[in-house]
Amino acid sequence: MVVDLSVSIGSLQLKNPVLTASGTFGYGLEFRRFGNLGALGGVVVKGTTLQPRAGNKPQRIVETAAGMLNSIGLENPGVDFFLTHYLPQLRDLGVTTIVNLAGNTIDEYCQLAERLQQPGIAALELNISCPNVKAGGMAFGTSEEVVYQVVQAVRRHTKLPLIVKLSPNVTDIAAIARAAEAAGADAISLINTLLGMAVDIRTRRPILGNVVGGLSGPAIKPVALRMVWQVAQAVKVPIIGMGGIMTASDAIEFLLCGASAVQIGAANFVEPTTAWRVIDGIAEYLEQQGIASVRELIGSLQI
Ligand SMILES: Cc1cc2nc3c(=O)[nH]c(=O)nc-3n(C[C@H](O)[C@H](O)[C@H](O)COP(=O)(O)O)c2cc1C
């Protein structure tokens, strides 16, 4: 039985529902030796800003029980470097490239969106949810009004499919998702990392240089699933789910809860071939279950 893995995220057609999550897969190119990047549903590149950023002071990563904490602070070489050095290679390799962008002001988000209107970029993922930077990121993603303003402004500056990435560090995720949809988001992705911290009892100091950081990995999967499910009830636009996906079975849970696609994040640090394995595992599951298309799984949770 040949199964159909293709899904659509608004006008964006994906050959399968498995993408790699921003900040966990570099620019994709670093993972070339582990598999064919063109066979992935897509690669979401590291959070890109107008100017290069050095990121936060070390230590920036800590392993935790069933996950990891990071406080990278959006280190990246800036949009111009991305466009000149990485995008042409991604284009040549036939990668469905989604650019994750972050700004300090609404105007910066808009400028970035305009700069990124380039052949070879399939969609934009608006990061209004980074917990590791003071001015930008999460400050934009935790108030319905500000979410509306930033999404509406960026919408006017790009024709590319606009995916808005939400922070889980809010009280009412459904309300935030509705604000993003009302402002013109084509899709919602969630979740970014949960705020956390770790302590060294010998030095009595926080382990992360930034004191707090973002928790990701299997520890956050139940929270992410719950939020995807809640958002699926609240909006009509497609959802891309992530948080702790390690296996095809994890990914299928997200699809059942209403995600049209998923992203693989922290798992890439454990097993760099995870995304390809998840694609194969979903295909196997569909074959075993006698289901012709992965689209039949989306939102099919029985309650
Ligand atoms: C080291 C690291 C760097 C990250 N950088 C970004 C980033 O630049 N932009 C962004 O939107 N999310 C970033 N994230 C969040 C992930 O894309 C993802 O939302 C989160 O880790 C949850 O998925 P996971 O549990 O599968 O890792 C980062 C996560 C990690 C672990």
mmCIF file of C-alpha atoms and ligand atoms in Angstrom:
data_model
loop_
_atom_site.group_PDB
_atom_site.id
_atom_site.type_symbol
_atom_site.label_atom_id
_atom_site.label_comp_id
_atom_site.label_asym_id
_atom_site.label_seq_id
_atom_site.Cartn_x
_atom_site.Cartn_y
_atom_site.Cartn_z
ATOM 1 C CA MET A 1 0.000 0.000 0.000
ATOM 2 C CA VAL A 2 1.378 3.394 -0.973
ATOM 3 C CA VAL A 3 0.461 5.970 1.647
ATOM 4 C CA ASP A 4 0.099 9.693 1.009
ATOM 5 C CA LEU A 5 2.119 11.746 3.487
ATOM 6 C CA SER A 6 1.498 15.165 1.947
ATOM 7 C CA VAL A 7 -0.170 17.915 3.961
ATOM 8 C CA SER A 8 -0.902 21.572 3.363
ATOM 9 C CA ILE A 9 -0.330 24.458 5.728
ATOM 10 C CA GLY A 10 -2.495 27.079 4.065
ATOM 11 C CA SER A 11 -0.988 27.636 0.632
ATOM 12 C CA LEU A 12 2.202 25.835 1.628
ATOM 13 C CA GLN A 13 2.320 22.265 0.321
ATOM 14 C CA LEU A 14 4.562 19.887 2.272
ATOM 15 C CA LYS A 15 5.618 16.457 1.004
ATOM 16 C CA ASN A 16 5.222 15.123 4.535
ATOM 17 C CA PRO A 17 4.265 16.600 7.912
ATOM 18 C CA VAL A 18 7.721 16.450 9.546
ATOM 19 C CA LEU A 19 9.822 19.610 9.888
ATOM 20 C CA THR A 20 12.808 20.386 12.059
ATOM 21 C CA ALA A 21 12.402 23.018 14.778
ATOM 22 C CA SER A 22 14.180 26.354 14.810
ATOM 23 C CA GLY A 23 17.432 26.466 16.749
ATOM 24 C CA THR A 24 17.831 22.707 16.950
ATOM 25 C CA PHE A 25 18.915 21.893 13.391
ATOM 26 C CA GLY A 26 21.208 24.808 12.538
ATOM 27 C CA TYR A 27 20.631 25.883 8.950
ATOM 28 C CA GLY A 28 19.947 22.281 7.945
ATOM 29 C CA LEU A 29 23.276 22.183 6.109
ATOM 30 C CA GLU A 30 25.066 20.925 9.237
ATOM 31 C CA PHE A 31 22.826 17.811 9.084
ATOM 32 C CA ARG A 32 23.409 17.048 5.383
ATOM 33 C CA ARG A 33 25.532 14.006 6.201
ATOM 34 C CA PHE A 34 22.718 12.376 8.194
ATOM 35 C CA GLY A 35 20.099 12.305 5.429
ATOM 36 C CA ASN A 36 18.537 13.988 2.416
ATOM 37 C CA LEU A 37 17.327 17.413 3.552
ATOM 38 C CA GLY A 38 15.028 17.581 0.524
ATOM 39 C CA ALA A 39 13.126 14.544 1.841
ATOM 40 C CA LEU A 40 12.041 16.403 4.988
ATOM 41 C CA GLY A 41 8.713 18.184 5.137
ATOM 42 C CA GLY A 42 10.807 21.280 5.755
ATOM 43 C CA VAL A 43 13.621 22.859 7.713
ATOM 44 C CA VAL A 44 12.904 25.810 10.000
ATOM 45 C CA VAL A 45 16.183 27.668 10.337
ATOM 46 C CA LYS A 46 17.633 29.294 13.455
ATOM 47 C CA GLY A 47 15.934 32.467 14.673
ATOM 48 C CA THR A 48 17.142 35.234 12.350
ATOM 49 C CA THR A 49 17.454 38.904 13.304
ATOM 50 C CA LEU A 50 18.256 42.058 11.327
ATOM 51 C CA GLN A 51 21.706 42.439 12.870
ATOM 52 C CA PRO A 52 24.090 39.637 13.907
ATOM 53 C CA ARG A 53 23.696 38.624 17.573
ATOM 54 C CA ALA A 54 26.318 37.074 19.850
ATOM 55 C CA GLY A 55 23.707 35.548 22.161
ATOM 56 C CA ASN A 56 23.821 35.181 25.942
ATOM 57 C CA LYS A 57 26.834 34.526 28.110
ATOM 58 C CA PRO A 58 27.670 30.879 28.876
ATOM 59 C CA GLN A 59 26.642 28.398 30.257
ATOM 60 C CA ARG A 60 23.810 28.239 27.745
ATOM 61 C CA ILE A 61 22.659 24.588 27.812
ATOM 62 C CA VAL A 62 21.917 22.243 30.714
ATOM 63 C CA GLU A 63 20.620 18.698 30.526
ATOM 64 C CA THR A 64 17.622 18.083 32.805
ATOM 65 C CA ALA A 65 15.492 15.066 33.660
ATOM 66 C CA ALA A 66 13.780 14.183 30.369
ATOM 67 C CA GLY A 67 14.810 17.357 28.616
ATOM 68 C CA MET A 68 17.171 20.290 28.281
ATOM 69 C CA LEU A 69 17.256 23.934 29.264
ATOM 70 C CA ASN A 70 18.756 26.485 26.902
ATOM 71 C CA SER A 71 19.427 30.179 27.038
ATOM 72 C CA ILE A 72 21.155 30.708 23.695
ATOM 73 C CA GLY A 73 19.706 34.208 23.314
ATOM 74 C CA LEU A 74 19.154 34.094 19.549
ATOM 75 C CA GLU A 75 22.792 33.922 18.504
ATOM 76 C CA ASN A 76 22.808 34.211 14.715
ATOM 77 C CA PRO A 77 24.839 35.887 11.963
ATOM 78 C CA GLY A 78 22.007 38.205 10.873
ATOM 79 C CA VAL A 79 19.654 38.206 7.910
ATOM 80 C CA ASP A 80 22.133 39.398 5.272
ATOM 81 C CA PHE A 81 24.594 36.631 6.073
ATOM 82 C CA PHE A 82 21.770 34.083 5.946
ATOM 83 C CA LEU A 83 20.622 35.323 2.541
ATOM 84 C CA THR A 84 24.110 35.346 1.056
ATOM 85 C CA HIS A 85 25.670 32.245 2.563
ATOM 86 C CA TYR A 86 22.987 29.739 3.539
ATOM 87 C CA LEU A 87 19.913 30.358 1.398
ATOM 88 C CA PRO A 88 21.605 29.636 -1.977
ATOM 89 C CA GLN A 89 22.831 26.260 -0.676
ATOM 90 C CA LEU A 90 19.425 25.363 0.743
ATOM 91 C CA ARG A 91 17.844 26.341 -2.571
ATOM 92 C CA ASP A 92 20.289 24.152 -4.523
ATOM 93 C CA LEU A 93 19.510 21.193 -2.261
ATOM 94 C CA GLY A 94 15.759 21.576 -2.849
ATOM 95 C CA VAL A 95 15.029 22.152 0.840
ATOM 96 C CA THR A 96 11.631 23.536 1.850
ATOM 97 C CA THR A 97 13.067 26.373 3.907
ATOM 98 C CA ILE A 98 11.093 28.221 6.542
ATOM 99 C CA VAL A 99 12.772 31.188 8.192
ATOM 100 C CA ASN A 100 12.159 31.846 11.882
ATOM 101 C CA LEU A 101 12.487 35.581 12.551
ATOM 102 C CA ALA A 102 12.697 37.711 15.669
ATOM 103 C CA GLY A 103 12.897 41.445 16.235
ATOM 104 C CA ASN A 104 13.319 43.960 19.029
ATOM 105 C CA THR A 105 10.513 46.156 17.703
ATOM 106 C CA ILE A 106 7.493 45.696 15.439
ATOM 107 C CA ASP A 107 9.324 47.721 12.828
ATOM 108 C CA GLU A 108 12.258 45.296 12.924
ATOM 109 C CA TYR A 109 9.914 42.333 12.396
ATOM 110 C CA CYS A 110 8.453 44.137 9.354
ATOM 111 C CA GLN A 111 11.851 45.010 7.879
ATOM 112 C CA LEU A 112 12.947 41.399 8.290
ATOM 113 C CA ALA A 113 9.789 40.078 6.654
ATOM 114 C CA GLU A 114 10.467 42.293 3.630
ATOM 115 C CA ARG A 115 14.115 41.256 3.373
ATOM 116 C CA LEU A 116 13.048 37.603 3.497
ATOM 117 C CA GLN A 117 10.668 37.815 0.552
ATOM 118 C CA GLN A 118 13.127 35.818 -1.586
ATOM 119 C CA PRO A 119 12.977 32.873 -3.981
ATOM 120 C CA GLY A 120 13.805 29.726 -2.024
ATOM 121 C CA ILE A 121 12.012 30.793 1.152
ATOM 122 C CA ALA A 122 8.776 28.825 1.477
ATOM 123 C CA ALA A 123 7.311 30.521 4.552
ATOM 124 C CA LEU A 124 8.075 32.692 7.555
ATOM 125 C CA GLU A 125 7.748 31.598 11.170
ATOM 126 C CA LEU A 126 7.286 34.609 13.405
ATOM 127 C CA ASN A 127 9.044 33.989 16.706
ATOM 128 C CA ILE A 128 7.151 36.003 19.287
ATOM 129 C CA SER A 129 7.956 33.468 21.943
ATOM 130 C CA CYS A 130 11.682 33.350 22.669
ATOM 131 C CA PRO A 131 12.148 33.298 26.454
ATOM 132 C CA ASN A 132 15.851 34.121 26.254
ATOM 133 C CA VAL A 133 15.994 37.707 25.025
ATOM 134 C CA LYS A 134 14.985 40.790 26.976
ATOM 135 C CA ALA A 135 13.490 43.121 24.407
ATOM 136 C CA GLY A 136 12.072 40.863 21.722
ATOM 137 C CA GLY A 137 10.609 37.444 21.610
ATOM 138 C CA MET A 138 8.349 36.493 24.452
ATOM 139 C CA ALA A 139 7.521 40.092 25.316
ATOM 140 C CA PHE A 140 5.539 40.117 22.061
ATOM 141 C CA GLY A 141 3.858 36.778 22.507
ATOM 142 C CA THR A 142 2.247 36.986 25.920
ATOM 143 C CA SER A 143 -0.310 39.745 25.368
ATOM 144 C CA GLU A 144 -3.228 39.291 22.976
ATOM 145 C CA GLU A 145 -3.096 42.950 21.940
ATOM 146 C CA VAL A 146 0.604 42.941 21.150
ATOM 147 C CA VAL A 147 0.305 39.627 19.289
ATOM 148 C CA TYR A 148 -2.437 41.174 17.180
ATOM 149 C CA GLN A 149 -0.353 44.292 16.471
ATOM 150 C CA VAL A 150 2.848 42.508 15.486
ATOM 151 C CA VAL A 151 1.125 39.875 13.335
ATOM 152 C CA GLN A 152 -1.054 42.458 11.582
ATOM 153 C CA ALA A 153 1.974 44.657 10.867
ATOM 154 C CA VAL A 154 4.101 41.803 9.502
ATOM 155 C CA ARG A 155 1.159 40.520 7.444
ATOM 156 C CA ARG A 156 1.241 43.801 5.504
ATOM 157 C CA HIS A 157 4.924 43.338 4.691
ATOM 158 C CA THR A 158 4.940 39.821 3.266
ATOM 159 C CA LYS A 159 3.074 37.660 0.793
ATOM 160 C CA LEU A 160 4.764 34.508 2.107
ATOM 161 C CA PRO A 161 2.739 32.096 4.252
ATOM 162 C CA LEU A 162 2.963 33.454 7.794
ATOM 163 C CA ILE A 163 3.268 30.967 10.641
ATOM 164 C CA VAL A 164 3.059 32.504 14.120
ATOM 165 C CA LYS A 165 4.949 30.608 16.837
ATOM 166 C CA LEU A 166 3.380 30.829 20.269
ATOM 167 C CA SER A 167 4.856 30.804 23.736
ATOM 168 C CA PRO A 168 3.478 28.340 26.284
ATOM 169 C CA ASN A 169 4.300 30.830 29.045
ATOM 170 C CA VAL A 170 0.790 32.280 29.060
ATOM 171 C CA THR A 171 -2.445 31.678 30.947
ATOM 172 C CA ASP A 172 -4.794 31.330 27.978
ATOM 173 C CA ILE A 173 -3.098 29.914 24.880
ATOM 174 C CA ALA A 174 -6.387 29.755 22.935
ATOM 175 C CA ALA A 175 -6.929 33.506 23.304
ATOM 176 C CA ILE A 176 -3.423 34.249 22.024
ATOM 177 C CA ALA A 177 -3.936 31.899 19.065
ATOM 178 C CA ARG A 178 -7.232 33.606 18.200
ATOM 179 C CA ALA A 179 -5.488 37.007 18.242
ATOM 180 C CA ALA A 180 -2.824 35.722 15.821
ATOM 181 C CA GLU A 181 -5.474 34.259 13.517
ATOM 182 C CA ALA A 182 -7.570 37.436 13.574
ATOM 183 C CA ALA A 183 -4.483 39.472 12.641
ATOM 184 C CA GLY A 184 -3.835 37.374 9.531
ATOM 185 C CA ALA A 185 -1.682 34.389 10.528
ATOM 186 C CA ASP A 186 -1.873 31.566 7.971
ATOM 187 C CA ALA A 187 -0.889 28.998 10.573
ATOM 188 C CA ILE A 188 0.040 28.685 14.232
ATOM 189 C CA SER A 189 3.042 26.755 15.506
ATOM 190 C CA LEU A 190 3.449 25.772 19.139
ATOM 191 C CA ILE A 191 5.022 25.350 21.579
ATOM 192 C CA ASN A 192 8.216 27.257 22.134
ATOM 193 C CA THR A 193 10.114 26.390 25.316
ATOM 194 C CA LEU A 194 8.742 26.614 28.859
ATOM 195 C CA LEU A 195 10.592 28.964 31.207
ATOM 196 C CA GLY A 196 12.727 27.080 33.701
ATOM 197 C CA MET A 197 15.954 27.162 35.719
ATOM 198 C CA ALA A 198 18.617 24.889 37.149
ATOM 199 C CA VAL A 199 20.809 25.314 40.239
ATOM 200 C CA ASP A 200 24.310 24.087 41.142
ATOM 201 C CA ILE A 201 24.247 23.298 44.878
ATOM 202 C CA ARG A 202 28.055 23.285 45.169
ATOM 203 C CA THR A 203 28.461 26.849 43.964
ATOM 204 C CA ARG A 204 24.918 27.837 45.040
ATOM 205 C CA ARG A 205 24.567 29.560 41.715
ATOM 206 C CA PRO A 206 22.195 29.191 38.794
ATOM 207 C CA ILE A 207 23.753 26.933 36.147
ATOM 208 C CA LEU A 208 22.696 29.090 33.193
ATOM 209 C CA GLY A 209 24.582 32.353 32.677
ATOM 210 C CA ASN A 210 21.203 33.954 31.963
ATOM 211 C CA VAL A 211 19.801 32.437 35.216
ATOM 212 C CA VAL A 212 16.614 31.271 33.456
ATOM 213 C CA GLY A 213 16.179 29.413 30.182
ATOM 214 C CA GLY A 214 13.735 27.480 28.026
ATOM 215 C CA LEU A 215 12.838 23.869 28.763
ATOM 216 C CA SER A 216 12.365 21.489 25.840
ATOM 217 C CA GLY A 217 12.349 17.735 25.212
ATOM 218 C CA PRO A 218 10.115 14.862 26.383
ATOM 219 C CA ALA A 219 9.419 16.628 29.708
ATOM 220 C CA ILE A 220 7.227 19.189 27.924
ATOM 221 C CA LYS A 221 5.287 16.864 25.599
ATOM 222 C CA PRO A 222 2.121 16.562 27.705
ATOM 223 C CA VAL A 223 1.925 20.366 28.035
ATOM 224 C CA ALA A 224 2.487 20.806 24.302
ATOM 225 C CA LEU A 225 -0.160 18.222 23.381
ATOM 226 C CA ARG A 226 -2.684 19.871 25.662
ATOM 227 C CA MET A 227 -1.992 23.284 24.123
ATOM 228 C CA VAL A 228 -2.178 21.993 20.537
ATOM 229 C CA TRP A 229 -5.493 20.370 21.351
ATOM 230 C CA GLN A 230 -6.864 23.568 22.953
ATOM 231 C CA VAL A 231 -5.705 25.738 20.043
ATOM 232 C CA ALA A 232 -7.204 23.289 17.540
ATOM 233 C CA GLN A 233 -10.598 23.923 19.148
ATOM 234 C CA ALA A 234 -10.068 27.695 19.030
ATOM 235 C CA VAL A 235 -8.862 28.479 15.475
ATOM 236 C CA LYS A 236 -9.536 27.400 11.894
ATOM 237 C CA VAL A 237 -6.002 27.907 10.539
ATOM 238 C CA PRO A 238 -3.665 24.891 10.446
ATOM 239 C CA ILE A 239 -1.447 24.096 13.427
ATOM 240 C CA ILE A 240 2.131 22.881 13.531
ATOM 241 C CA GLY A 241 2.772 21.060 16.802
ATOM 242 C CA MET A 242 6.007 20.507 18.661
ATOM 243 C CA GLY A 243 7.400 19.787 22.096
ATOM 244 C CA GLY A 244 9.252 16.637 23.075
ATOM 245 C CA ILE A 245 8.692 14.622 19.903
ATOM 246 C CA MET A 246 11.229 11.771 19.857
ATOM 247 C CA THR A 247 9.390 9.091 17.857
ATOM 248 C CA ALA A 248 6.761 8.625 15.146
ATOM 249 C CA SER A 249 4.291 7.654 17.832
ATOM 250 C CA ASP A 250 4.855 11.023 19.600
ATOM 251 C CA ALA A 251 4.305 12.814 16.281
ATOM 252 C CA ILE A 252 1.073 10.897 15.615
ATOM 253 C CA GLU A 253 -0.258 11.990 19.023
ATOM 254 C CA PHE A 254 0.141 15.620 17.893
ATOM 255 C CA LEU A 255 -1.606 14.935 14.565
ATOM 256 C CA LEU A 256 -4.526 13.286 16.362
ATOM 257 C CA CYS A 257 -4.811 16.319 18.671
ATOM 258 C CA GLY A 258 -5.213 18.604 15.655
ATOM 259 C CA ALA A 259 -1.746 19.424 14.295
ATOM 260 C CA SER A 260 -1.396 19.300 10.501
ATOM 261 C CA ALA A 261 2.377 18.981 10.796
ATOM 262 C CA VAL A 262 5.020 18.637 13.520
ATOM 263 C CA GLN A 263 8.511 19.885 14.266
ATOM 264 C CA ILE A 264 11.364 17.917 15.787
ATOM 265 C CA GLY A 265 13.502 19.926 18.229
ATOM 266 C CA ALA A 266 15.558 18.680 21.175
ATOM 267 C CA ALA A 267 15.527 15.128 19.742
ATOM 268 C CA ASN A 268 18.039 16.310 17.111
ATOM 269 C CA PHE A 269 20.630 16.671 19.874
ATOM 270 C CA VAL A 270 20.132 13.039 20.922
ATOM 271 C CA GLU A 271 19.719 11.407 17.521
ATOM 272 C CA PRO A 272 20.326 13.607 14.474
ATOM 273 C CA THR A 273 18.387 11.260 12.174
ATOM 274 C CA THR A 274 15.164 11.562 14.217
ATOM 275 C CA ALA A 275 13.201 13.575 11.631
ATOM 276 C CA TRP A 276 13.796 10.992 8.881
ATOM 277 C CA ARG A 277 12.932 8.136 11.271
ATOM 278 C CA VAL A 278 9.707 9.879 12.256
ATOM 279 C CA ILE A 279 8.689 10.200 8.579
ATOM 280 C CA ASP A 280 9.313 6.474 8.025
ATOM 281 C CA GLY A 281 7.487 5.589 11.249
ATOM 282 C CA ILE A 282 4.394 7.581 10.298
ATOM 283 C CA ALA A 283 4.307 5.846 6.889
ATOM 284 C CA GLU A 284 4.606 2.448 8.596
ATOM 285 C CA TYR A 285 1.786 3.269 11.018
ATOM 286 C CA LEU A 286 -0.498 4.318 8.153
ATOM 287 C CA GLU A 287 0.269 1.104 6.270
ATOM 288 C CA GLN A 288 -0.367 -1.049 9.334
ATOM 289 C CA GLN A 289 -3.643 0.730 10.037
ATOM 290 C CA GLY A 290 -4.731 0.644 6.377
ATOM 291 C CA ILE A 291 -5.025 4.446 6.247
ATOM 292 C CA ALA A 292 -4.392 5.942 2.791
ATOM 293 C CA SER A 293 -3.485 9.506 3.771
ATOM 294 C CA VAL A 294 -1.870 11.104 6.803
ATOM 295 C CA ARG A 295 -4.471 13.863 6.478
ATOM 296 C CA GLU A 296 -7.066 11.418 7.823
ATOM 297 C CA LEU A 297 -5.264 11.478 11.175
ATOM 298 C CA ILE A 298 -5.374 15.251 11.665
ATOM 299 C CA GLY A 299 -7.700 16.134 14.537
ATOM 300 C CA SER A 300 -9.221 12.651 14.596
ATOM 301 C CA LEU A 301 -8.886 12.228 18.367
ATOM 302 C CA GLN A 302 -11.950 10.453 19.758
ATOM 303 C CA ILE A 303 -13.245 12.011 22.947
HETATM 304 C C1 LIG B 1 19.028 25.039 21.702
HETATM 305 C C2 LIG B 1 17.675 25.521 21.274
HETATM 306 C C3 LIG B 1 17.575 26.688 20.502
HETATM 307 C C4 LIG B 1 16.325 27.171 20.099
HETATM 308 N N1 LIG B 1 16.250 28.290 19.317
HETATM 309 C C5 LIG B 1 15.031 28.726 18.867
HETATM 310 C C6 LIG B 1 14.928 29.839 17.992
HETATM 311 O O1 LIG B 1 15.920 30.445 17.566
HETATM 312 N N2 LIG B 1 13.684 30.240 17.598
HETATM 313 C C7 LIG B 1 12.546 29.584 18.013
HETATM 314 O O2 LIG B 1 11.425 29.976 17.635
HETATM 315 N N3 LIG B 1 12.627 28.492 18.818
HETATM 316 C C8 LIG B 1 13.829 28.056 19.257
HETATM 317 N N4 LIG B 1 13.900 26.947 20.054
HETATM 318 C C9 LIG B 1 12.659 26.244 20.442
HETATM 319 C C10 LIG B 1 12.379 25.025 19.552
HETATM 320 O O3 LIG B 1 12.251 25.407 18.198
HETATM 321 C C11 LIG B 1 11.092 24.301 20.031
HETATM 322 O O4 LIG B 1 9.995 25.188 19.960
HETATM 323 C C12 LIG B 1 11.190 23.774 21.461
HETATM 324 O O5 LIG B 1 12.489 23.322 21.751
HETATM 325 C C13 LIG B 1 10.172 22.676 21.769
HETATM 326 O O6 LIG B 1 10.357 21.528 20.961
HETATM 327 P P1 LIG B 1 11.267 20.263 21.412
HETATM 328 O O7 LIG B 1 10.787 19.850 22.790
HETATM 329 O O8 LIG B 1 11.034 19.217 20.366
HETATM 330 O O9 LIG B 1 12.673 20.736 21.452
HETATM 331 C C14 LIG B 1 15.145 26.461 20.473
HETATM 332 C C15 LIG B 1 15.257 25.278 21.237
HETATM 333 C C16 LIG B 1 16.489 24.798 21.624
HETATM 334 C C17 LIG B 1 16.562 23.524 22.424
#
